[in-house]
PDB file of C-alpha atoms in Angstrom:
ATOM      1  CA  MET E  66     -71.762-156.259 -64.305  1.00 45.00           C
ATOM      2  CA  GLU E  67     -70.842-158.695 -66.980  1.00 41.00           C
ATOM      3  CA  GLU E  68     -69.447-161.930 -65.732  1.00 43.00           C
ATOM      4  CA  LYS E  69     -65.823-162.556 -66.504  1.00 42.00           C
ATOM      5  CA  LYS E  70     -65.418-165.344 -68.967  1.00 46.00           C
ATOM      6  CA  GLU E  71     -61.811-166.047 -68.247  1.00 60.00           C
ATOM      7  CA  VAL E  72     -61.144-169.218 -66.310  1.00 69.00           C
ATOM      8  CA  LYS E  73     -59.355-168.644 -63.047  1.00 82.00           C
ATOM      9  CA  PRO E  74     -56.823-171.068 -61.646  1.00 90.00           C
ATOM     10  CA  GLN E  75     -58.344-172.850 -58.664  1.00 91.00           C
ATOM     11  CA  ALA E  76     -55.064-173.860 -57.088  1.00 95.00           C
ATOM     12  CA  ILE E  77     -51.322-173.333 -57.169  1.00 95.00           C
ATOM     13  CA  VAL E  78     -49.097-176.375 -57.580  1.00 96.00           C
ATOM     14  CA  GLU E  79     -45.405-175.923 -56.802  1.00 96.00           C
ATOM     15  CA  ILE E  80     -42.550-178.365 -57.151  1.00 93.00           C
ATOM     16  CA  GLU E  81     -38.934-177.886 -56.247  1.00 82.00           C
ATOM     17  CA  ASP E  82     -36.493-180.563 -57.372  1.00 76.00           C
ATOM     18  CA  PHE E  83     -37.185-183.731 -55.411  1.00 73.00           C
ATOM     19  CA  GLY E  84     -39.865-182.362 -53.272  1.00 78.00           C
ATOM     20  CA  PRO E  85     -42.299-181.955 -51.975  1.00 94.00           C
ATOM     21  CA  LEU E  86     -45.244-181.203 -54.273  1.00 96.00           C
ATOM     22  CA  LYS E  87     -47.022-178.283 -52.640  1.00 96.00           C
ATOM     23  CA  ILE E  88     -50.655-177.545 -53.467  1.00 97.00           C
ATOM     24  CA  SER E  89     -52.686-174.634 -52.136  1.00 95.00           C
ATOM     25  CA  GLY E  90     -56.128-173.308 -52.992  1.00 93.00           C
ATOM     26  CA  ASN E  91     -59.301-175.089 -54.030  1.00 93.00           C
ATOM     27  CA  PHE E  92     -58.575-178.789 -54.483  1.00 95.00           C
ATOM     28  CA  LEU E  93     -59.752-182.256 -53.524  1.00 95.00           C
ATOM     29  CA  VAL E  94     -57.297-185.059 -52.787  1.00 96.00           C
ATOM     30  CA  LYS E  95     -58.240-188.677 -53.325  1.00 95.00           C
ATOM     31  CA  ASP E  96     -55.787-191.286 -52.123  1.00 96.00           C
ATOM     32  CA  LEU E  97     -56.825-194.403 -53.993  1.00 94.00           C
ATOM     33  CA  LYS E  98     -54.524-196.835 -52.234  1.00 93.00           C
ATOM     34  CA  ARG E  99     -55.457-195.781 -48.701  1.00 95.00           C
ATOM     35  CA  ASP E 100     -59.053-195.014 -49.704  1.00 93.00           C
ATOM     36  CA  LYS E 101     -58.969-191.521 -48.201  1.00 94.00           C
ATOM     37  CA  GLU E 102     -60.412-188.184 -49.289  1.00 94.00           C
ATOM     38  CA  GLU E 103     -59.532-184.736 -47.992  1.00 94.00           C
ATOM     39  CA  SER E 104     -59.760-181.097 -49.048  1.00 92.00           C
ATOM     40  CA  PRO E 105     -57.288-179.072 -46.990  1.00 94.00           C
ATOM     41  CA  THR E 106     -56.239-175.574 -48.078  1.00 91.00           C
ATOM     42  CA  GLU E 107     -52.632-176.695 -48.299  1.00 94.00           C
ATOM     43  CA  ILE E 108     -50.835-180.012 -48.654  1.00 96.00           C
ATOM     44  CA  ARG E 109     -47.275-181.296 -49.118  1.00 96.00           C
ATOM     45  CA  LEU E 110     -47.003-184.571 -51.028  1.00 96.00           C
ATOM     46  CA  CYS E 111     -43.906-186.775 -51.370  1.00 95.00           C
ATOM     47  CA  ILE E 112     -42.474-187.065 -54.894  1.00 94.00           C
ATOM     48  CA  CYS E 113     -39.026-188.508 -54.119  1.00 92.00           C
ATOM     49  CA  GLY E 114     -40.384-191.922 -53.117  1.00 93.00           C
ATOM     50  CA  LYS E 115     -38.581-191.918 -49.751  1.00 94.00           C
ATOM     51  CA  SER E 116     -41.188-190.686 -47.307  1.00 95.00           C
ATOM     52  CA  ALA E 117     -42.133-193.055 -44.495  1.00 95.00           C
ATOM     53  CA  ASN E 118     -45.451-191.225 -44.255  1.00 96.00           C
ATOM     54  CA  LYS E 119     -46.733-191.517 -47.849  1.00 96.00           C
ATOM     55  CA  PRO E 120     -48.416-189.817 -49.551  1.00 96.00           C
ATOM     56  CA  TYR E 121     -47.153-186.924 -47.422  1.00 96.00           C
ATOM     57  CA  CYS E 122     -43.672-185.422 -47.435  1.00 95.00           C
ATOM     58  CA  ASP E 123     -41.676-186.167 -44.287  1.00 95.00           C
ATOM     59  CA  GLU E 124     -38.552-184.291 -45.432  1.00 93.00           C
ATOM     60  CA  SER E 125     -36.740-187.542 -46.303  1.00 93.00           C
ATOM     61  CA  HIS E 126     -35.692-186.017 -49.650  1.00 90.00           C
ATOM     62  CA  LYS E 127     -33.172-183.921 -47.727  1.00 88.00           C
ATOM     63  CA  LYS E 128     -31.385-186.969 -46.349  1.00 82.00           C
TER      64      LYS E 128
ATOM     65  CA  MET T 173     -59.387-201.806 -95.698  1.00 39.00           C
ATOM     66  CA  GLU T 174     -58.945-203.635 -92.452  1.00 42.00           C
ATOM     67  CA  LYS T 175     -55.929-201.590 -91.516  1.00 47.00           C
ATOM     68  CA  ASN T 176     -57.828-198.358 -92.103  1.00 50.00           C
ATOM     69  CA  GLU T 177     -60.707-199.617 -90.068  1.00 57.00           C
ATOM     70  CA  ASN T 178     -58.546-200.125 -86.976  1.00 72.00           C
ATOM     71  CA  GLN T 179     -56.837-196.767 -87.155  1.00 69.00           C
ATOM     72  CA  PHE T 180     -58.261-193.321 -86.706  1.00 67.00           C
ATOM     73  CA  SER T 181     -56.791-189.912 -86.184  1.00 60.00           C
ATOM     74  CA  GLY T 182     -54.482-190.097 -83.164  1.00 70.00           C
ATOM     75  CA  GLY T 183     -55.033-193.715 -82.281  1.00 85.00           C
ATOM     76  CA  ARG T 184     -56.508-197.137 -82.796  1.00 91.00           C
ATOM     77  CA  ARG T 185     -59.858-198.756 -82.231  1.00 92.00           C
ATOM     78  CA  TYR T 186     -60.684-202.233 -81.029  1.00 94.00           C
ATOM     79  CA  LYS T 187     -64.061-203.927 -81.404  1.00 94.00           C
ATOM     80  CA  ASN T 188     -66.047-206.825 -80.113  1.00 96.00           C
ATOM     81  CA  GLU T 189     -69.635-207.469 -81.161  1.00 96.00           C
ATOM     82  CA  ASP T 190     -71.056-204.929 -78.674  1.00 96.00           C
ATOM     83  CA  ILE T 191     -68.632-202.058 -78.294  1.00 97.00           C
ATOM     84  CA  THR T 192     -65.648-200.213 -79.773  1.00 94.00           C
ATOM     85  CA  VAL T 193     -62.750-199.121 -77.550  1.00 96.00           C
ATOM     86  CA  PHE T 194     -60.717-196.130 -78.723  1.00 94.00           C
ATOM     87  CA  TRP T 195     -57.065-195.889 -77.767  1.00 95.00           C
ATOM     88  CA  LYS T 196     -55.259-192.535 -77.956  1.00 92.00           C
ATOM     89  CA  PRO T 197     -51.651-193.122 -76.856  1.00 91.00           C
ATOM     90  CA  SER T 198     -50.710-189.435 -76.719  1.00 89.00           C
ATOM     91  CA  ALA T 199     -53.248-188.904 -73.923  1.00 92.00           C
ATOM     92  CA  CYS T 200     -51.977-191.713 -71.673  1.00 93.00           C
ATOM     93  CA  ILE T 201     -50.468-190.602 -68.371  1.00 93.00           C
ATOM     94  CA  HIS T 202     -49.688-194.124 -67.120  1.00 93.00           C
ATOM     95  CA  ALA T 203     -52.204-194.138 -64.301  1.00 92.00           C
ATOM     96  CA  SER T 204     -52.195-197.922 -64.931  1.00 94.00           C
ATOM     97  CA  TYR T 205     -55.813-198.740 -64.080  1.00 95.00           C
ATOM     98  CA  CYS T 206     -56.334-200.655 -67.311  1.00 96.00           C
ATOM     99  CA  TYR T 207     -53.725-203.361 -66.984  1.00 95.00           C
ATOM    100  CA  ARG T 208     -53.938-203.451 -63.193  1.00 95.00           C
ATOM    101  CA  GLU T 209     -57.636-204.198 -63.326  1.00 96.00           C
ATOM    102  CA  LEU T 210     -57.872-206.224 -66.521  1.00 97.00           C
ATOM    103  CA  LEU T 211     -54.603-207.641 -67.825  1.00 96.00           C
ATOM    104  CA  GLU T 212     -56.553-210.185 -69.879  1.00 97.00           C
ATOM    105  CA  VAL T 213     -57.676-207.323 -72.129  1.00 97.00           C
ATOM    106  CA  PHE T 214     -55.089-204.581 -71.576  1.00 97.00           C
ATOM    107  CA  ASP T 215     -51.592-206.041 -71.630  1.00 96.00           C
ATOM    108  CA  PRO T 216     -48.869-203.472 -72.409  1.00 93.00           C
ATOM    109  CA  SER T 217     -46.365-206.235 -73.136  1.00 93.00           C
ATOM    110  CA  ARG T 218     -48.516-207.815 -75.869  1.00 93.00           C
ATOM    111  CA  ARG T 219     -49.092-206.692 -79.474  1.00 91.00           C
ATOM    112  CA  PRO T 220     -51.759-205.672 -80.146  1.00 92.00           C
ATOM    113  CA  TRP T 221     -51.987-204.714 -76.496  1.00 95.00           C
ATOM    114  CA  VAL T 222     -55.811-204.751 -76.424  1.00 97.00           C
ATOM    115  CA  ASP T 223     -57.581-208.099 -76.750  1.00 97.00           C
ATOM    116  CA  MET T 224     -61.330-207.547 -76.867  1.00 97.00           C
ATOM    117  CA  ASN T 225     -61.929-211.271 -76.370  1.00 96.00           C
ATOM    118  CA  GLY T 226     -60.210-211.238 -72.984  1.00 97.00           C
ATOM    119  CA  ALA T 227     -63.280-210.342 -70.913  1.00 97.00           C
ATOM    120  CA  THR T 228     -66.995-209.625 -71.051  1.00 97.00           C
ATOM    121  CA  THR T 229     -68.275-206.374 -72.552  1.00 97.00           C
ATOM    122  CA  GLU T 230     -69.510-205.280 -69.107  1.00 97.00           C
ATOM    123  CA  LYS T 231     -66.073-205.758 -67.575  1.00 97.00           C
ATOM    124  CA  ILE T 232     -64.293-203.947 -70.413  1.00 98.00           C
ATOM    125  CA  ILE T 233     -66.638-200.957 -70.089  1.00 98.00           C
ATOM    126  CA  GLU T 234     -66.100-200.911 -66.326  1.00 97.00           C
ATOM    127  CA  VAL T 235     -62.323-200.750 -66.705  1.00 97.00           C
ATOM    128  CA  VAL T 236     -62.281-198.281 -69.623  1.00 98.00           C
ATOM    129  CA  ASN T 237     -64.384-196.002 -67.401  1.00 97.00           C
ATOM    130  CA  LEU T 238     -61.561-196.048 -64.820  1.00 96.00           C
ATOM    131  CA  CYS T 239     -59.074-194.415 -67.196  1.00 96.00           C
ATOM    132  CA  PRO T 240     -58.523-190.873 -65.874  1.00 93.00           C
ATOM    133  CA  THR T 241     -57.709-189.497 -69.337  1.00 94.00           C
ATOM    134  CA  GLU T 242     -59.146-189.702 -72.816  1.00 93.00           C
ATOM    135  CA  ALA T 243     -56.549-192.338 -73.689  1.00 96.00           C
ATOM    136  CA  LEU T 244     -59.270-194.994 -73.409  1.00 97.00           C
ATOM    137  CA  ALA T 245     -62.848-194.309 -74.463  1.00 96.00           C
ATOM    138  CA  TRP T 246     -65.660-196.515 -75.721  1.00 96.00           C
ATOM    139  CA  LYS T 247     -68.987-196.540 -77.552  1.00 95.00           C
ATOM    140  CA  TRP T 248     -71.752-198.976 -78.359  1.00 95.00           C
ATOM    141  CA  ASN T 249     -71.574-200.300 -81.904  1.00 93.00           C
ATOM    142  CA  ASP T 250     -75.344-199.813 -82.022  1.00 90.00           C
ATOM    143  CA  GLU T 251     -75.338-196.027 -82.563  1.00 87.00           C
ATOM    144  CA  ALA T 252     -78.864-195.599 -81.207  1.00 87.00           C
ATOM    145  CA  LYS T 253     -77.684-196.759 -77.783  1.00 93.00           C
ATOM    146  CA  ASN T 254     -74.990-194.065 -77.627  1.00 92.00           C
ATOM    147  CA  GLU T 255     -77.513-191.252 -77.352  1.00 86.00           C
ATOM    148  CA  SER T 256     -78.969-192.472 -74.070  1.00 90.00           C
ATOM    149  CA  VAL T 257     -75.725-193.270 -72.249  1.00 93.00           C
ATOM    150  CA  GLY T 258     -75.738-191.833 -68.685  1.00 92.00           C
ATOM    151  CA  THR T 259     -73.082-189.617 -67.095  1.00 89.00           C
ATOM    152  CA  ASP T 260     -71.997-192.505 -64.876  1.00 92.00           C
ATOM    153  CA  GLN T 261     -70.374-193.932 -68.019  1.00 95.00           C
ATOM    154  CA  LEU T 262     -67.411-191.593 -67.581  1.00 94.00           C
ATOM    155  CA  ASN T 263     -65.351-192.660 -70.555  1.00 96.00           C
ATOM    156  CA  HIS T 264     -68.076-193.037 -73.118  1.00 95.00           C
ATOM    157  CA  ILE T 265     -66.987-190.977 -76.154  1.00 93.00           C
ATOM    158  CA  LYS T 266     -69.922-188.660 -75.492  1.00 89.00           C
ATOM    159  CA  PHE T 267     -68.017-187.395 -72.434  1.00 89.00           C
ATOM    160  CA  ARG T 268     -64.374-188.193 -73.199  1.00 90.00           C
ATOM    161  CA  ARG T 269     -64.051-187.759 -76.953  1.00 89.00           C
ATOM    162  CA  PRO T 270     -66.963-185.591 -78.042  1.00 83.00           C
ATOM    163  CA  GLU T 271     -65.192-184.965 -81.337  1.00 78.00           C
ATOM    164  CA  LEU T 272     -65.957-188.595 -82.124  1.00 81.00           C
ATOM    165  CA  MET T 273     -69.627-188.032 -81.402  1.00 70.00           C
ATOM    166  CA  ASN T 274     -70.305-184.455 -82.604  1.00 53.00           C
ATOM    167  CA  ALA T 275     -71.184-183.432 -79.068  1.00 33.00           C
ATOM    168  CA  ASN T 276     -70.023-180.376 -77.165  1.00 32.00           C
ATOM    169  CA  ASP T 277     -67.581-180.503 -74.324  1.00 34.00           C
ATOM    170  CA  PRO T 278     -69.354-180.458 -70.960  1.00 37.00           C
ATOM    171  CA  GLU T 279     -67.851-177.651 -68.909  1.00 38.00           C
ATOM    172  CA  ALA T 280     -66.687-177.575 -65.347  1.00 40.00           C
ATOM    173  CA  LYS T 281     -65.071-174.252 -64.562  1.00 50.00           C
ATOM    174  CA  GLU T 282     -64.988-173.489 -60.858  1.00 69.00           C
ATOM    175  CA  GLN T 283     -64.491-177.083 -59.859  1.00 82.00           C
ATOM    176  CA  PRO T 284     -61.816-177.807 -57.263  1.00 91.00           C
ATOM    177  CA  VAL T 285     -58.661-179.194 -58.779  1.00 94.00           C
ATOM    178  CA  SER T 286     -58.797-182.964 -58.618  1.00 94.00           C
ATOM    179  CA  VAL T 287     -55.674-184.498 -57.054  1.00 96.00           C
ATOM    180  CA  LYS T 288     -55.604-188.269 -57.356  1.00 95.00           C
ATOM    181  CA  ILE T 289     -52.886-190.266 -55.670  1.00 96.00           C
ATOM    182  CA  MET T 290     -52.727-193.444 -57.710  1.00 96.00           C
ATOM    183  CA  ALA T 291     -51.997-196.761 -55.989  1.00 94.00           C
ATOM    184  CA  ASP T 292     -48.249-197.397 -56.426  1.00 95.00           C
ATOM    185  CA  GLY T 293     -48.279-194.719 -59.123  1.00 95.00           C
ATOM    186  CA  PRO T 294     -48.199-191.005 -59.847  1.00 96.00           C
ATOM    187  CA  ILE T 295     -50.168-188.002 -58.602  1.00 96.00           C
ATOM    188  CA  VAL T 296     -52.720-187.069 -61.258  1.00 96.00           C
ATOM    189  CA  LEU T 297     -53.825-183.416 -61.201  1.00 96.00           C
ATOM    190  CA  LYS T 298     -56.830-182.300 -63.209  1.00 93.00           C
ATOM    191  CA  GLY T 299     -58.577-178.976 -63.674  1.00 91.00           C
ATOM    192  CA  ASN T 300     -57.542-175.323 -63.760  1.00 91.00           C
ATOM    193  CA  PHE T 301     -54.374-174.504 -61.873  1.00 95.00           C
ATOM    194  CA  THR T 302     -51.023-172.783 -61.935  1.00 95.00           C
ATOM    195  CA  LEU T 303     -48.074-175.138 -62.078  1.00 96.00           C
ATOM    196  CA  SER T 304     -44.623-173.982 -61.124  1.00 95.00           C
ATOM    197  CA  TYR T 305     -41.556-176.191 -61.136  1.00 92.00           C
ATOM    198  CA  ASN T 306     -37.851-175.408 -61.160  1.00 84.00           C
ATOM    199  CA  GLY T 307     -38.453-171.815 -62.193  1.00 85.00           C
ATOM    200  CA  THR T 308     -40.999-172.670 -64.942  1.00 91.00           C
ATOM    201  CA  ARG T 309     -44.560-171.429 -64.582  1.00 93.00           C
ATOM    202  CA  LYS T 310     -47.452-172.850 -66.574  1.00 93.00           C
ATOM    203  CA  GLU T 311     -51.164-172.186 -66.612  1.00 93.00           C
ATOM    204  CA  ILE T 312     -53.038-175.468 -66.897  1.00 93.00           C
ATOM    205  CA  ARG T 313     -56.606-175.122 -68.158  1.00 89.00           C
ATOM    206  CA  ASP T 314     -59.104-177.945 -68.262  1.00 83.00           C
ATOM    207  CA  SER T 315     -56.434-180.523 -68.579  1.00 88.00           C
ATOM    208  CA  MET T 316     -54.434-183.068 -66.726  1.00 91.00           C
ATOM    209  CA  ILE T 317     -50.855-183.725 -65.700  1.00 94.00           C
ATOM    210  CA  SER T 318     -49.203-186.632 -63.973  1.00 96.00           C
ATOM    211  CA  ILE T 319     -46.445-186.086 -61.399  1.00 96.00           C
ATOM    212  CA  CYS T 320     -43.881-188.755 -60.540  1.00 95.00           C
ATOM    213  CA  ARG T 321     -44.118-190.128 -57.009  1.00 95.00           C
ATOM    214  CA  CYS T 322     -41.406-192.812 -57.128  1.00 94.00           C
ATOM    215  CA  GLY T 323     -38.429-190.557 -57.884  1.00 91.00           C
ATOM    216  CA  VAL T 324     -37.285-192.697 -60.840  1.00 93.00           C
ATOM    217  CA  SER T 325     -38.750-190.771 -63.813  1.00 92.00           C
ATOM    218  CA  ASP T 326     -36.401-189.508 -66.518  1.00 93.00           C
ATOM    219  CA  HIS T 327     -38.744-186.562 -67.031  1.00 91.00           C
ATOM    220  CA  MET T 328     -38.996-185.169 -63.527  1.00 89.00           C
ATOM    221  CA  PRO T 329     -41.269-183.896 -62.183  1.00 92.00           C
ATOM    222  CA  PHE T 330     -43.557-185.707 -64.642  1.00 93.00           C
ATOM    223  CA  CYS T 331     -44.390-189.406 -64.560  1.00 95.00           C
ATOM    224  CA  ASP T 332     -42.973-191.436 -67.448  1.00 94.00           C
ATOM    225  CA  GLY T 333     -44.428-194.774 -66.378  1.00 92.00           C
ATOM    226  CA  GLN T 334     -41.239-196.182 -64.904  1.00 93.00           C
ATOM    227  CA  HIS T 335     -42.818-196.817 -61.462  1.00 94.00           C
ATOM    228  CA  ARG T 336     -44.091-200.123 -62.796  1.00 90.00           C
ATOM    229  CA  LYS T 337     -40.632-201.458 -63.689  1.00 91.00           C
ATOM    230  CA  ALA T 338     -39.131-199.907 -60.574  1.00 92.00           C
ATOM    231  CA  GLY T 339     -41.651-201.809 -58.433  1.00 94.00           C
ATOM    232  CA  PHE T 340     -42.682-198.657 -56.599  1.00 95.00           C
ATOM    233  CA  ILE T 341     -44.947-199.313 -53.626  1.00 94.00           C
ATOM    234  CA  GLY T 342     -46.642-196.376 -51.987  1.00 91.00           C
TER     235      GLY T 342
END
């Protein structure tokens, strides 16, 4: 079998309006301010600026 | 001649006696490492914004290597030294701007997507991934995007650098 040359997406990144930013798949998160690294299979990150639990979404964008 | 010497396709170059720093504005995603770490050299409010006399060569190299894009790259002025530069020198042109060096692009295909949450700044995503936002779907291949995290950008969901003026902390 010949190896496929096409590059496959490693993750799916979805954004709806003010949040959150949803990532799923093969990814590595580095939080430079809090000096933290993690590689979950799914994550929801705040992009509205209002979360009290940054960098994660806490649903504050709905308020 | 001097004007030509400081400009090159897509950007400008700045020299001290040891190194040349290449600046490619179209590649900047406002991750802000440069002026946060070394305002003496990289001051966005000054013209020209790069002052190669503002710090030691070692310090300038260290900070250019922090740039997550090819917006800032560097090389030794002594061409012989450029051949032996190690991979820890992330933003040497050999790795960041191979077209300036006649080198081939190092590949990284099945790498996990890199998601960097910048201090008081955007989320920088790098690698191969599918991006979908507000009904638009894009395939991103071997490249980088920067997502706003402060909510102030005029180009949502992308960062436009306004977090700095907005004083975003997060």
